[in-house]
C-alpha positions as MATLAB code, in Angstrom:
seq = 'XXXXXXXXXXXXXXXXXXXXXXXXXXXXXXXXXXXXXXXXXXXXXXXXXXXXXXXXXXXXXXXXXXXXXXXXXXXXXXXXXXXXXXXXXXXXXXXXXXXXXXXXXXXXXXXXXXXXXXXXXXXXXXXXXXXXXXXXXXXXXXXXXXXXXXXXXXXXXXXXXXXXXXXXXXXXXXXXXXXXXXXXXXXXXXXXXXXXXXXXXXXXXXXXXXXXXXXXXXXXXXXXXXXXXXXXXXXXXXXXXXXXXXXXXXXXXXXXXXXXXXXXXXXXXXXXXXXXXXXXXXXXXXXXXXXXXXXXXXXXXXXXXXXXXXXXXXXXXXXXXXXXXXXXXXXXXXXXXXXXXXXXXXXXXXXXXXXXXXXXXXXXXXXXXXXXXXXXXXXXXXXXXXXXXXXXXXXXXXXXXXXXXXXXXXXXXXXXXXXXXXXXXXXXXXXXXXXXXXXXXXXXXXXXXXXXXXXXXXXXXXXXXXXXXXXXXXXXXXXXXXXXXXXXXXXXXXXXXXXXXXXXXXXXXXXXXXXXXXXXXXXXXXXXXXXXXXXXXXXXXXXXXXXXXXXXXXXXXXXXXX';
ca = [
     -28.217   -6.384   19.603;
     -29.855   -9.531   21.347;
     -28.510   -8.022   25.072;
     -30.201   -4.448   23.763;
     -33.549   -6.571   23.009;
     -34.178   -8.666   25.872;
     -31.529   -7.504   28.787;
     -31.688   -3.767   29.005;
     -35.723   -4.012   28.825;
     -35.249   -6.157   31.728;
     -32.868   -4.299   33.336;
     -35.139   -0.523   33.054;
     -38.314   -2.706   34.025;
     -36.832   -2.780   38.144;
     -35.801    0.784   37.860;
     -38.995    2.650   40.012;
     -40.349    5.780   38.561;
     -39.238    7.845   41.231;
     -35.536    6.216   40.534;
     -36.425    8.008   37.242;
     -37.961   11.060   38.247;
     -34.651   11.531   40.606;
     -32.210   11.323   37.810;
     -30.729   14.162   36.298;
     -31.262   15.028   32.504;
     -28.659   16.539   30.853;
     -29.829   19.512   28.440;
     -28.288   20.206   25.501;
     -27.539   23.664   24.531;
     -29.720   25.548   21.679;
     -26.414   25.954   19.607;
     -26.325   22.579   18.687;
     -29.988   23.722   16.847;
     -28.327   27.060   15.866;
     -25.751   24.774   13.715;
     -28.472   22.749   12.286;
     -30.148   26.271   10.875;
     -27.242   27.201    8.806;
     -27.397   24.600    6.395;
     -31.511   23.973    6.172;
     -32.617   27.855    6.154;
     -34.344   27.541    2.762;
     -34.335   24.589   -0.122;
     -31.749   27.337   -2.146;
     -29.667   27.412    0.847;
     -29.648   23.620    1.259;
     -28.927   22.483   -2.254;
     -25.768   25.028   -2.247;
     -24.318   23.367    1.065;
     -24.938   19.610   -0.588;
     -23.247   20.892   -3.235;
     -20.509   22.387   -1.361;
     -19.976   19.075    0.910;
     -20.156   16.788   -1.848;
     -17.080   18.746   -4.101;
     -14.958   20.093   -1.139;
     -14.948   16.783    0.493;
     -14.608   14.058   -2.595;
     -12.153   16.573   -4.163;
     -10.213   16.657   -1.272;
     -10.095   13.013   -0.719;
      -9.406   12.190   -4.625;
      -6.375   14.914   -4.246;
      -4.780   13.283   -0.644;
      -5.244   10.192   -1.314;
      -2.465    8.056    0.151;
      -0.510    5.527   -1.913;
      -1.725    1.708   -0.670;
       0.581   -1.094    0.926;
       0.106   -4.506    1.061;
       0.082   -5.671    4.165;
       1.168   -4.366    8.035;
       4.654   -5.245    8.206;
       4.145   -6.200   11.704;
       8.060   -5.644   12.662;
      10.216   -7.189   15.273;
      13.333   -5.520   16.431;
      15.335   -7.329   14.190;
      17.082   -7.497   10.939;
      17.624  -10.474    8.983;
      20.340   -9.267    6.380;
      22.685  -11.613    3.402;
      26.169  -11.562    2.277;
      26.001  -12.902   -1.614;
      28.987  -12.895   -3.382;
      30.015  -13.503   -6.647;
      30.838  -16.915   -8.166;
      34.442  -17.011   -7.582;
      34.266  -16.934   -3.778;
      34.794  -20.430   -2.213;
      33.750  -21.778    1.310;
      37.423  -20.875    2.246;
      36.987  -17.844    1.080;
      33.651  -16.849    2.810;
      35.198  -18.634    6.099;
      37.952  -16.166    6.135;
      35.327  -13.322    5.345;
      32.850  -14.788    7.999;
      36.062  -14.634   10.704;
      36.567  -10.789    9.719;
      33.193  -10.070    9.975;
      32.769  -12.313   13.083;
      35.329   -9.571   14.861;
      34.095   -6.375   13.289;
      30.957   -7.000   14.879;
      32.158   -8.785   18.068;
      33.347   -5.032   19.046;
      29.753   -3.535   18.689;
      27.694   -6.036   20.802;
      26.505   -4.260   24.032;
      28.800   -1.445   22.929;
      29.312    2.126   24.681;
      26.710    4.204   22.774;
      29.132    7.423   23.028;
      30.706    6.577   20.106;
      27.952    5.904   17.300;
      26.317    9.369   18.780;
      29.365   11.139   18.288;
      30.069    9.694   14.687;
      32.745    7.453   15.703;
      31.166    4.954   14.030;
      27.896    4.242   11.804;
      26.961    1.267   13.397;
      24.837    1.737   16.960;
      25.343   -0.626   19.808;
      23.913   -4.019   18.972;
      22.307   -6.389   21.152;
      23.308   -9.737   19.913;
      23.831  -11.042   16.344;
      24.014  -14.725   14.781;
      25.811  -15.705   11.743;
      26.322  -18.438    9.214;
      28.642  -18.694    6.518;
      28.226  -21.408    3.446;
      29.014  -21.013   -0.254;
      28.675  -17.960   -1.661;
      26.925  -16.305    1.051;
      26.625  -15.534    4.512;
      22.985  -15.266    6.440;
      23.511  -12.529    9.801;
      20.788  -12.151   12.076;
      21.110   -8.954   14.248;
      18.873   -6.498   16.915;
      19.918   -3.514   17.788;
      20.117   -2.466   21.953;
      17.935    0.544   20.945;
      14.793   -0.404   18.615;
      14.900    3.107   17.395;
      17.979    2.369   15.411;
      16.779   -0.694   13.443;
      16.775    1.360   10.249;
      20.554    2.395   11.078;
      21.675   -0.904   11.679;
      20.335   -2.301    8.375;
      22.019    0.864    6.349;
      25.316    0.028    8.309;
      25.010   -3.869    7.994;
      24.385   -3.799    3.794;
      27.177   -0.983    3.883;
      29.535   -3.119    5.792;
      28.714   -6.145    3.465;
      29.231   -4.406    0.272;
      32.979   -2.920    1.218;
      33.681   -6.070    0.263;
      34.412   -6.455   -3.705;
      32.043   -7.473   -5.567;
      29.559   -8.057   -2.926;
      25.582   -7.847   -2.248;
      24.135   -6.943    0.077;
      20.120   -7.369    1.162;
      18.806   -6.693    4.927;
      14.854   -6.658    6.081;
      12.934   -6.107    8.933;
      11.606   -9.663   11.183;
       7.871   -9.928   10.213;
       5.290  -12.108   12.636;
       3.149  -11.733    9.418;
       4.994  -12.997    6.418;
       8.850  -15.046    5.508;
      11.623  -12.426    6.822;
      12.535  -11.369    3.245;
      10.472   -8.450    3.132;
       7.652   -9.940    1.204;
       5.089   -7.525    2.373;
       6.743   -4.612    0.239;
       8.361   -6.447   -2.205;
       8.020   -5.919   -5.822;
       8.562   -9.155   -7.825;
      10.239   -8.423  -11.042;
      10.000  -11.988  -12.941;
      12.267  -12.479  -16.132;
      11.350  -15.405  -18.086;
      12.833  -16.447  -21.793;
      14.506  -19.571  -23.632;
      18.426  -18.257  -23.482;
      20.022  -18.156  -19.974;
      22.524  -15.246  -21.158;
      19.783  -12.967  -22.372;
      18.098  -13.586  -18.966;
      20.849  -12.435  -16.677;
      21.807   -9.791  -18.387;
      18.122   -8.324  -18.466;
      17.949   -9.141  -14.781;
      21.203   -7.149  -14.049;
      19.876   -4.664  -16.101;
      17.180   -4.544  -13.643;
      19.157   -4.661  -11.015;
      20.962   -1.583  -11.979;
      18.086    0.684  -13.007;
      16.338    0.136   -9.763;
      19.432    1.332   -7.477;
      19.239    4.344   -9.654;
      15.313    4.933   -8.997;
      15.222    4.486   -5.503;
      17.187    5.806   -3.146;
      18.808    2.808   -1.464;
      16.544    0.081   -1.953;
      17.194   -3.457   -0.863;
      17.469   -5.385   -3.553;
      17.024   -9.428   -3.740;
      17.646  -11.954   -6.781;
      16.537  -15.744   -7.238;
      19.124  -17.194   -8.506;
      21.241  -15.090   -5.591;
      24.068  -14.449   -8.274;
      23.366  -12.665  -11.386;
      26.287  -13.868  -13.333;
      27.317  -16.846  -15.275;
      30.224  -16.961  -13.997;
      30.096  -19.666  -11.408;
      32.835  -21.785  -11.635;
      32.040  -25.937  -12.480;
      34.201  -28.936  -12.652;
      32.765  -30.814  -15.517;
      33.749  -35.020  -15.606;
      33.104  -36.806  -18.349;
      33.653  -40.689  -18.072;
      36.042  -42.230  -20.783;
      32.812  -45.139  -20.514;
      35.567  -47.843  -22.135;
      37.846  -47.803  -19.789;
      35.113  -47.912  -17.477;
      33.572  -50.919  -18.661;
      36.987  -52.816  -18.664;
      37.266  -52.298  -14.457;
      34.146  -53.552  -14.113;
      32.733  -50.149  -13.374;
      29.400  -49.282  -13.642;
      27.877  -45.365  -14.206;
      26.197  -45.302  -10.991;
      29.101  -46.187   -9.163;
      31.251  -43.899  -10.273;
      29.400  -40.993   -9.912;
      28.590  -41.956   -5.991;
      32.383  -42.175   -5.633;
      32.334  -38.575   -7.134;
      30.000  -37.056   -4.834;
      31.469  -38.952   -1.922;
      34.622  -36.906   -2.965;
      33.275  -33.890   -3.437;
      29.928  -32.436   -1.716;
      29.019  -35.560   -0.121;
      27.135  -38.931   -0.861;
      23.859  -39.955    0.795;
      24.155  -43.232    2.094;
      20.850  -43.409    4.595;
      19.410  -42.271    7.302;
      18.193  -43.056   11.038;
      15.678  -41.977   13.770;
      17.187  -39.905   16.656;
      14.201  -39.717   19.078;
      11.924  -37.582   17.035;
      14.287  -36.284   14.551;
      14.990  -37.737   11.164;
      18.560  -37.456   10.684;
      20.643  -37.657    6.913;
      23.784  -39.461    6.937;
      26.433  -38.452    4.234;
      29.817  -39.927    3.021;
      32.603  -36.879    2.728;
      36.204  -37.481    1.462;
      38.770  -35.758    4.060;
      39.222  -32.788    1.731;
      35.359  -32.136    0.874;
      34.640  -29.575   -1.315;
      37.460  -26.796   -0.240;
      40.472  -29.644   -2.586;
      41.756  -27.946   -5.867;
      40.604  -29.343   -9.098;
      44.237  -31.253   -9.277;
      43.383  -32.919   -5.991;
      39.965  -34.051   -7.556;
      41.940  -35.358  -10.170;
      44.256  -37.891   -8.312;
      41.840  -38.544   -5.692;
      41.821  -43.114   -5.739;
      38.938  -44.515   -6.980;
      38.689  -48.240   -5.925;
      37.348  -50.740   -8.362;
      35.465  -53.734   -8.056;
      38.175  -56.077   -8.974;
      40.423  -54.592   -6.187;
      42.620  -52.066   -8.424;
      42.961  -48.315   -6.944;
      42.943  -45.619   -9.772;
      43.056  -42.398   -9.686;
      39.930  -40.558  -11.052;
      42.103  -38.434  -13.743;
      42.455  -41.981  -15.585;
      38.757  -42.804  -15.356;
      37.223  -39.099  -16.607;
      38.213  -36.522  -18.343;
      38.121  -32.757  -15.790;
      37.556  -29.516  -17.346;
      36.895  -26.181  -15.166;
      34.041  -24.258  -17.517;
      31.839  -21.177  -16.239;
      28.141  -20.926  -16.296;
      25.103  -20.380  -13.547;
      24.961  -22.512  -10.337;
      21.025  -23.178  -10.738;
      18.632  -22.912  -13.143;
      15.148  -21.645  -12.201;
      11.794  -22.481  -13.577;
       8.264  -21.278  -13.327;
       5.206  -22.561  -15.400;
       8.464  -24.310  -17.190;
       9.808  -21.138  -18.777;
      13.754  -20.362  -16.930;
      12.668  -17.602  -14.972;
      15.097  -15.094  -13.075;
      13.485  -12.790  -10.727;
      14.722   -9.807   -8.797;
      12.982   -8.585   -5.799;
      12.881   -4.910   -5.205;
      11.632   -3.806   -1.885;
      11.503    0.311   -2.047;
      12.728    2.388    0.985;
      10.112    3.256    3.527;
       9.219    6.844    2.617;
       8.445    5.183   -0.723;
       4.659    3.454   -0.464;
       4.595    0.034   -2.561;
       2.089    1.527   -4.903;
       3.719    4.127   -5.832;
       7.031    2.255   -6.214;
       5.388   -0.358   -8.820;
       3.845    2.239  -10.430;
       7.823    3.434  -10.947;
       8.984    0.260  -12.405;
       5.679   -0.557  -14.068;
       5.400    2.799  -16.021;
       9.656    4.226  -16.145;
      11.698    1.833  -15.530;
      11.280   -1.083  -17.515;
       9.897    1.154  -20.433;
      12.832    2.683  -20.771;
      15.176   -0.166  -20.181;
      13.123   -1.614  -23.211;
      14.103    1.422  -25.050;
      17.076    0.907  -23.737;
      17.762   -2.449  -25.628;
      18.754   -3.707  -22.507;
      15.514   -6.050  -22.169;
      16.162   -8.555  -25.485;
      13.378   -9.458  -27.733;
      11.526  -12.383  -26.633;
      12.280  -11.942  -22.662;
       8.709  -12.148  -20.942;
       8.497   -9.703  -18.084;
       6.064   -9.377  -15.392;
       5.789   -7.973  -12.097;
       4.308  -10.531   -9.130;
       4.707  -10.534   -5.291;
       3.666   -8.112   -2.831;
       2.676   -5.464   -5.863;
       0.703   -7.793   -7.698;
      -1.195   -9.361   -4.605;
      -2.171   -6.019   -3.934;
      -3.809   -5.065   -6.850;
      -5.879   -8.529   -6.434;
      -6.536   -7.523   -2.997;
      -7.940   -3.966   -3.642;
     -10.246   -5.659   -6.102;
     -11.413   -7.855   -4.282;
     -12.085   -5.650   -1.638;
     -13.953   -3.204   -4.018;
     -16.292   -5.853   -5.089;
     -17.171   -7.075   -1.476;
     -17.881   -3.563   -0.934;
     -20.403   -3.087   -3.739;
     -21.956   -6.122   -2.442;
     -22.339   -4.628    1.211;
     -23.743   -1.667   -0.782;
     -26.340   -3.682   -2.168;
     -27.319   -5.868    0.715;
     -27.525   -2.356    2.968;
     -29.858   -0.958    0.548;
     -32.554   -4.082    0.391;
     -32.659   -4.557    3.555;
     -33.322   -0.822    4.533;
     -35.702   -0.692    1.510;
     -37.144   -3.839    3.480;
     -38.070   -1.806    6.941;
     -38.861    1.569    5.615;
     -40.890    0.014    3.039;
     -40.013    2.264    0.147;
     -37.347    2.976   -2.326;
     -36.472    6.573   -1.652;
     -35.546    7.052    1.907;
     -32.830    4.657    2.191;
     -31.178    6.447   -0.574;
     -30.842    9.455    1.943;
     -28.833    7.478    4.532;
     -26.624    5.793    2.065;
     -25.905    9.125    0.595;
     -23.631    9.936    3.500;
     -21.615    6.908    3.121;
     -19.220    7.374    0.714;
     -18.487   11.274    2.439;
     -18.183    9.089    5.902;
     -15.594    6.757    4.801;
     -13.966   10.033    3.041;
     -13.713   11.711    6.150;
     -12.197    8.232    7.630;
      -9.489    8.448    5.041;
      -8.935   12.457    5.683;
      -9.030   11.177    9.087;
      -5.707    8.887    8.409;
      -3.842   11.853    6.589;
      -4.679   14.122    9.253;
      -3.111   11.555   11.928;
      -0.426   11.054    9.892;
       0.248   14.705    8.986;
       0.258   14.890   12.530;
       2.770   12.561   13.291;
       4.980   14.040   10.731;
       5.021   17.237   12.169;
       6.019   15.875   15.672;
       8.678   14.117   14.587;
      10.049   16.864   12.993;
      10.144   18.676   16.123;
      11.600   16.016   17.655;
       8.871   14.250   19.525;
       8.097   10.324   18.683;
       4.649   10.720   15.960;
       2.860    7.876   14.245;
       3.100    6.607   10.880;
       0.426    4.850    9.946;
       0.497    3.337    5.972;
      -2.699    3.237    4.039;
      -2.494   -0.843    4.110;
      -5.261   -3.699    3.255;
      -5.495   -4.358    7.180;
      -6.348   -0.622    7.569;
      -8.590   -0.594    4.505;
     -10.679   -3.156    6.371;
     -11.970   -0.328    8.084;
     -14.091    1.024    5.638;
     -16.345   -2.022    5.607;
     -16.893   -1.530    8.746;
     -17.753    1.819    8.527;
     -20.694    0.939    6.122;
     -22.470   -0.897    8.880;
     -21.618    2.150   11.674;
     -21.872    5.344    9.685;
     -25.263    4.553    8.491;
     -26.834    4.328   12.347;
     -27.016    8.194   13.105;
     -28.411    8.873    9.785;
     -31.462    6.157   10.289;
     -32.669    7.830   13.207;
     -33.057   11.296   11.674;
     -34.554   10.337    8.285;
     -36.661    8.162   10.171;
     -38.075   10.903   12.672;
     -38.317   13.033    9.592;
     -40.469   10.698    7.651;
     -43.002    9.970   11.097;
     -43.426   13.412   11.739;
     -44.265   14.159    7.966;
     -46.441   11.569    8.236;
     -48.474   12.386   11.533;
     -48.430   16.174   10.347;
     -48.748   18.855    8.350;
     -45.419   20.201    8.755;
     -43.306   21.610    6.671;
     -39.921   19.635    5.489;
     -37.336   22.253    7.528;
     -39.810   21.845   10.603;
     -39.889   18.469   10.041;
     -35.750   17.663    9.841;
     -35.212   20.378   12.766;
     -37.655   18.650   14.653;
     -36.002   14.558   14.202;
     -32.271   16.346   14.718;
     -33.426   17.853   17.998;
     -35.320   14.610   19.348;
     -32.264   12.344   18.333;
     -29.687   15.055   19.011;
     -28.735   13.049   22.440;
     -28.624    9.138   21.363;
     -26.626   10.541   18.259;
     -24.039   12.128   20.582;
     -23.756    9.319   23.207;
     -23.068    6.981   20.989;
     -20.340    8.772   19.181;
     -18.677    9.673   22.436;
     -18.894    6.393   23.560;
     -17.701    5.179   20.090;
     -14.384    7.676   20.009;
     -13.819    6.646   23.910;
     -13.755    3.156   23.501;
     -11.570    3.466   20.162;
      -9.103    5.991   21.447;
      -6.295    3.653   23.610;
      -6.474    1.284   19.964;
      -5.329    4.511   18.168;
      -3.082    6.580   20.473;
      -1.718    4.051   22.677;
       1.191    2.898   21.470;
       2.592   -0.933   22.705;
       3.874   -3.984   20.738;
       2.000   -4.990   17.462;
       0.097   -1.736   17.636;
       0.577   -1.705   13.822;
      -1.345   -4.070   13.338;
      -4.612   -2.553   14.244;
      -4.106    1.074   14.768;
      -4.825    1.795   11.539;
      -8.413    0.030   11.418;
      -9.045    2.383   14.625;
      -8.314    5.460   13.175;
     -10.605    4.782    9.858;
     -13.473    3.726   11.889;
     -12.668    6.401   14.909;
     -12.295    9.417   12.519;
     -15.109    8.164   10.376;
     -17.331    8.361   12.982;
     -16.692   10.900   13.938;
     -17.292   12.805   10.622;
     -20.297   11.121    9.916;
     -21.773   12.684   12.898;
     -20.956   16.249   11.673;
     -22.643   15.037    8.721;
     -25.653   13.977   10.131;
     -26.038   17.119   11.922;
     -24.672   18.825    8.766;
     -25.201   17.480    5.059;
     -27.943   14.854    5.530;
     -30.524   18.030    7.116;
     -29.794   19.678    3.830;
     -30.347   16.811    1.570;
     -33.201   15.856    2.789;
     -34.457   19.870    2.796;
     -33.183   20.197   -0.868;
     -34.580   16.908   -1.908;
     -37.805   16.067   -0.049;
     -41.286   17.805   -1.352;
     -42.610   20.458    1.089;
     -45.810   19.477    2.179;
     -47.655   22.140    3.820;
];
């Protein structure tokens, strides 16, 4: 705005007259006019077309409207999957898995791609991979040599991981936007209650019902195991015996840990890193329960004992963490739908049929406290939020346009076409991604683009674009009223055919400058493409409509003066 105020004044000030006079004018043709006619012939005429526009395009929007997502998930070319496995599964036992897997996959990295296109095998050639294997679960990082086949690779890797019994399997796409967990479509099922058995068993209930709604979700739980079967070693000290060696509580149970998971004894500075030091027993935690038993404990008056005479060990089952939130136990299970399935519509699933009718069910006990959180509920916030901040643009728009045209009416004209230009932005997005569809199912490479927050952004900045082409013809209008006698159709032919050509430059030059953001594809296009489209297709209908609706509203609105 300032460089159109004081540069370009500037700038047409040295061009000579005869510099003028030399350039050619481009001359619209009288179609352009001939459109106009059709919809302002008569006031009858008019109000039938405002009518028309107003169902045929709001209907249409309120009937395709695309189910929301949360956020962009901004996706690298890589999967970040887990292993969890039931309770009974030691470190030994997950080493020996971790080996197995270690050479499965070993045979796929920079593989031939011959066989995965013949249907040799499931899995396609992979790039590189990374694993790590602790207790009761293993964490693989993988990319495939093709991006294309990221999907595949997940579906193989959560396939692979669950051939083993009693195994789960979760796998998401890398994010540069948000944790690699899949946050951005995940629907947070929290369980919260007072009995830890009730809990788990309404949170494998859950578990259950949503494999059955959606067609193979990934599905995520916090605690990672859903039973209370975890195996514990509990010691109780026989505290007389312990007080005749001289024995205190404190350090027996350091001699414990030292025995078993490890004891902290301090730490030091390595350069810049802090670094924990530990005390582990040769056996660590892979000994038996009997070597626990008759592992030496040395007392402070010399004597070596073995910790069997000291305690009391019994092996009893229950979970190996207990979770709170705002102090209730809470379990939660993460549900992230597959990616034909748009978030909204997938918590509108398990908001509306599937926990009613696991309450029906009985499977949900009395007293459990359920509620749905993550991605799903931050975008319900979000689209509020955004709804309000677009009333308030509303508003603003409206006093300060009351403030230059210095009356109450006119403005109403040009925000009029707002809510049909950011429906033709929308239509805009279906169309693009109808398109998309199509080509892919001929087998050429079409965009997807979900109807996200990011993308939403868009329509605010529509408000402050779509209402520029309408200004300059209800402003014409209302000057040649003013200096005339004219009659309203005169008057509205008369402002589209003087602002005909700044109306069309600066669309074109709009829809040029937005089209690489839209149809160029390239790294982190996701991101943004979607914003493009809504303001690029927006624009684009809001001209039509300003050579289109607004001449008839303000025909079947404004009082002919003769």
């Amino acid at each position: 705005m300032l460089v159109a105020i004081f540069v370009v004044p500037v700038a047409l000030a040295k061009v000579s007259q005869q510099e003028t006079a030399e350039a050619k004018q481009i001359q619209l043709s009288d179609k352009w006019l001939k459109f106009v006619d059709i919809f302002i012939k008569n006031q009858k005429t008019a109000r039938v077309y405002v009518a028309i526009f107003v169902i045929t395009i709001m209907g249409a929007t309120y009937w395709l409207m695309p189910a929301a997502e949360y956020l962009p998930e901004g996706e690298e070319p890589k999967a970040f999957s887990m292993m969890i496995a039931p309770p009974s599964y030691n470190l030994s036992e997950m080493k020996k898995i971790g080996i197995e897997l270690r050479e499965y996959f070993d045979s796929h990295v920079n593989a031939p791609e011959a066989d995965f296109i013949n249907g040799k095998t499931h899995m396609p050639p992979l790039a590189y991979y990374s694993m790590r294997v602790s207790v009761g679960r293993i964490w693989f990082l993988s990319a495939p040599v093709d991006p294309e086949n990221i999907q595949i690779m997940m579906d193989a890797i959560t396939q692979k991981f669950k051939s083993y019994e009693g195994m789960r399997a979760f796998s998401s796409r890398g994010s540069i936007i948000s944790s690699n967990d899949g946050s951005t479509r995940a629907i947070a099922v929290d369980i919260a209650g007072p009995h830890i058995i009730e809990l788990y068993a309404a949170a494998e209930a859950v578990y259950q019902a949503a494999e059955r709604t959606f067609a193979n979700p990934q599905i995520n739980s916090a605690p990672g195991s859903l039973s209370l079967n975890q195996p514990m070693i509990e010691i109780s000290p026989r505290w007389d015996r312990i007080a005749e060696l001289g024995l205190s509580a404190c350090d027996l149970s350091y001699s414990i840990a030292a025995l078993s998971d490890g004891a902290y004894v301090d730490e030091f500075i390595l350069e810049d890193d802090k670094v924990d030091i530990f005390l582990f027993s040769h056996a660590g935690n892979q000994q038996s329960i009997e070597q626990l038993a008759n592992a030496p404990i040395i007392t402070p008056t010399g004597k070596v004992m073995p910790l069997n005479a000291l305690t009391d060990l019994t092996i009893s089952q229950s979970s190996n963490s207990i979770r709170r939130v705002d102090s209730n136990r809470t379990v939660t299970v993460y549900i992230i739908p597959p990616r034909n399935v748009a978030l909204e519509t997938a918590e509108q699933l398990v908001r509306t049929q599937m926990l009613p009718q696991l309450w029906q069910q009985g499977k949900i006990a009395q007293g459990i406290i359920v509620s749905i959180s993550g991605a799903a509920d931050q975008l319900e916030s979000t689209k509020a939020s955004l709804s309000s901040n677009f009333l308030i643009s509303i508003v603003l728009s409206y006093l300060l346009l009351v403030a230059i045209f210095t009356h109450w009416r006119y403005p109403l004209f040009i925000l009029a076409t707002v809510p049909l230009g950011m429906a033709g932005g929308l239509l805009g997005l279906i169309a693009v991604n109808g398109t998309g569809s199509l080509l892919n199912t001929l087998g050429m490479n079409g965009i997807h683009q979900p109807f996200d927050m990011i993308t939403m952004l868009g329509f605010l900045i529509l408000l402050g674009t779509v209402v520029n082409n309408p200004i300059l013809i209800v402003d014409e209008t209302r000057k040649y009223l003013q200096q005339s006698n004219a009659h309203v159709i005169e008057a509205v032919r008369y402002a589209v055919k003087k602002r005909l050509m700044p109306i069309l430059m600066s669309t074109a030059t709009t829809i040029f400058g937005l089209a690489p953001l839209v149809f160029i594809p390239g790294e982190g296009a996701e991101l943004y493409r979607g914003v493009g489209i809504i303001v690029l297709t927006g624009i684009l209908f809001s001209t039509l409509l300003t050579l289109s609706f607004l001449p008839a509203l303000l025909v079947s609105i404004m009082k002919q003066k003769n």
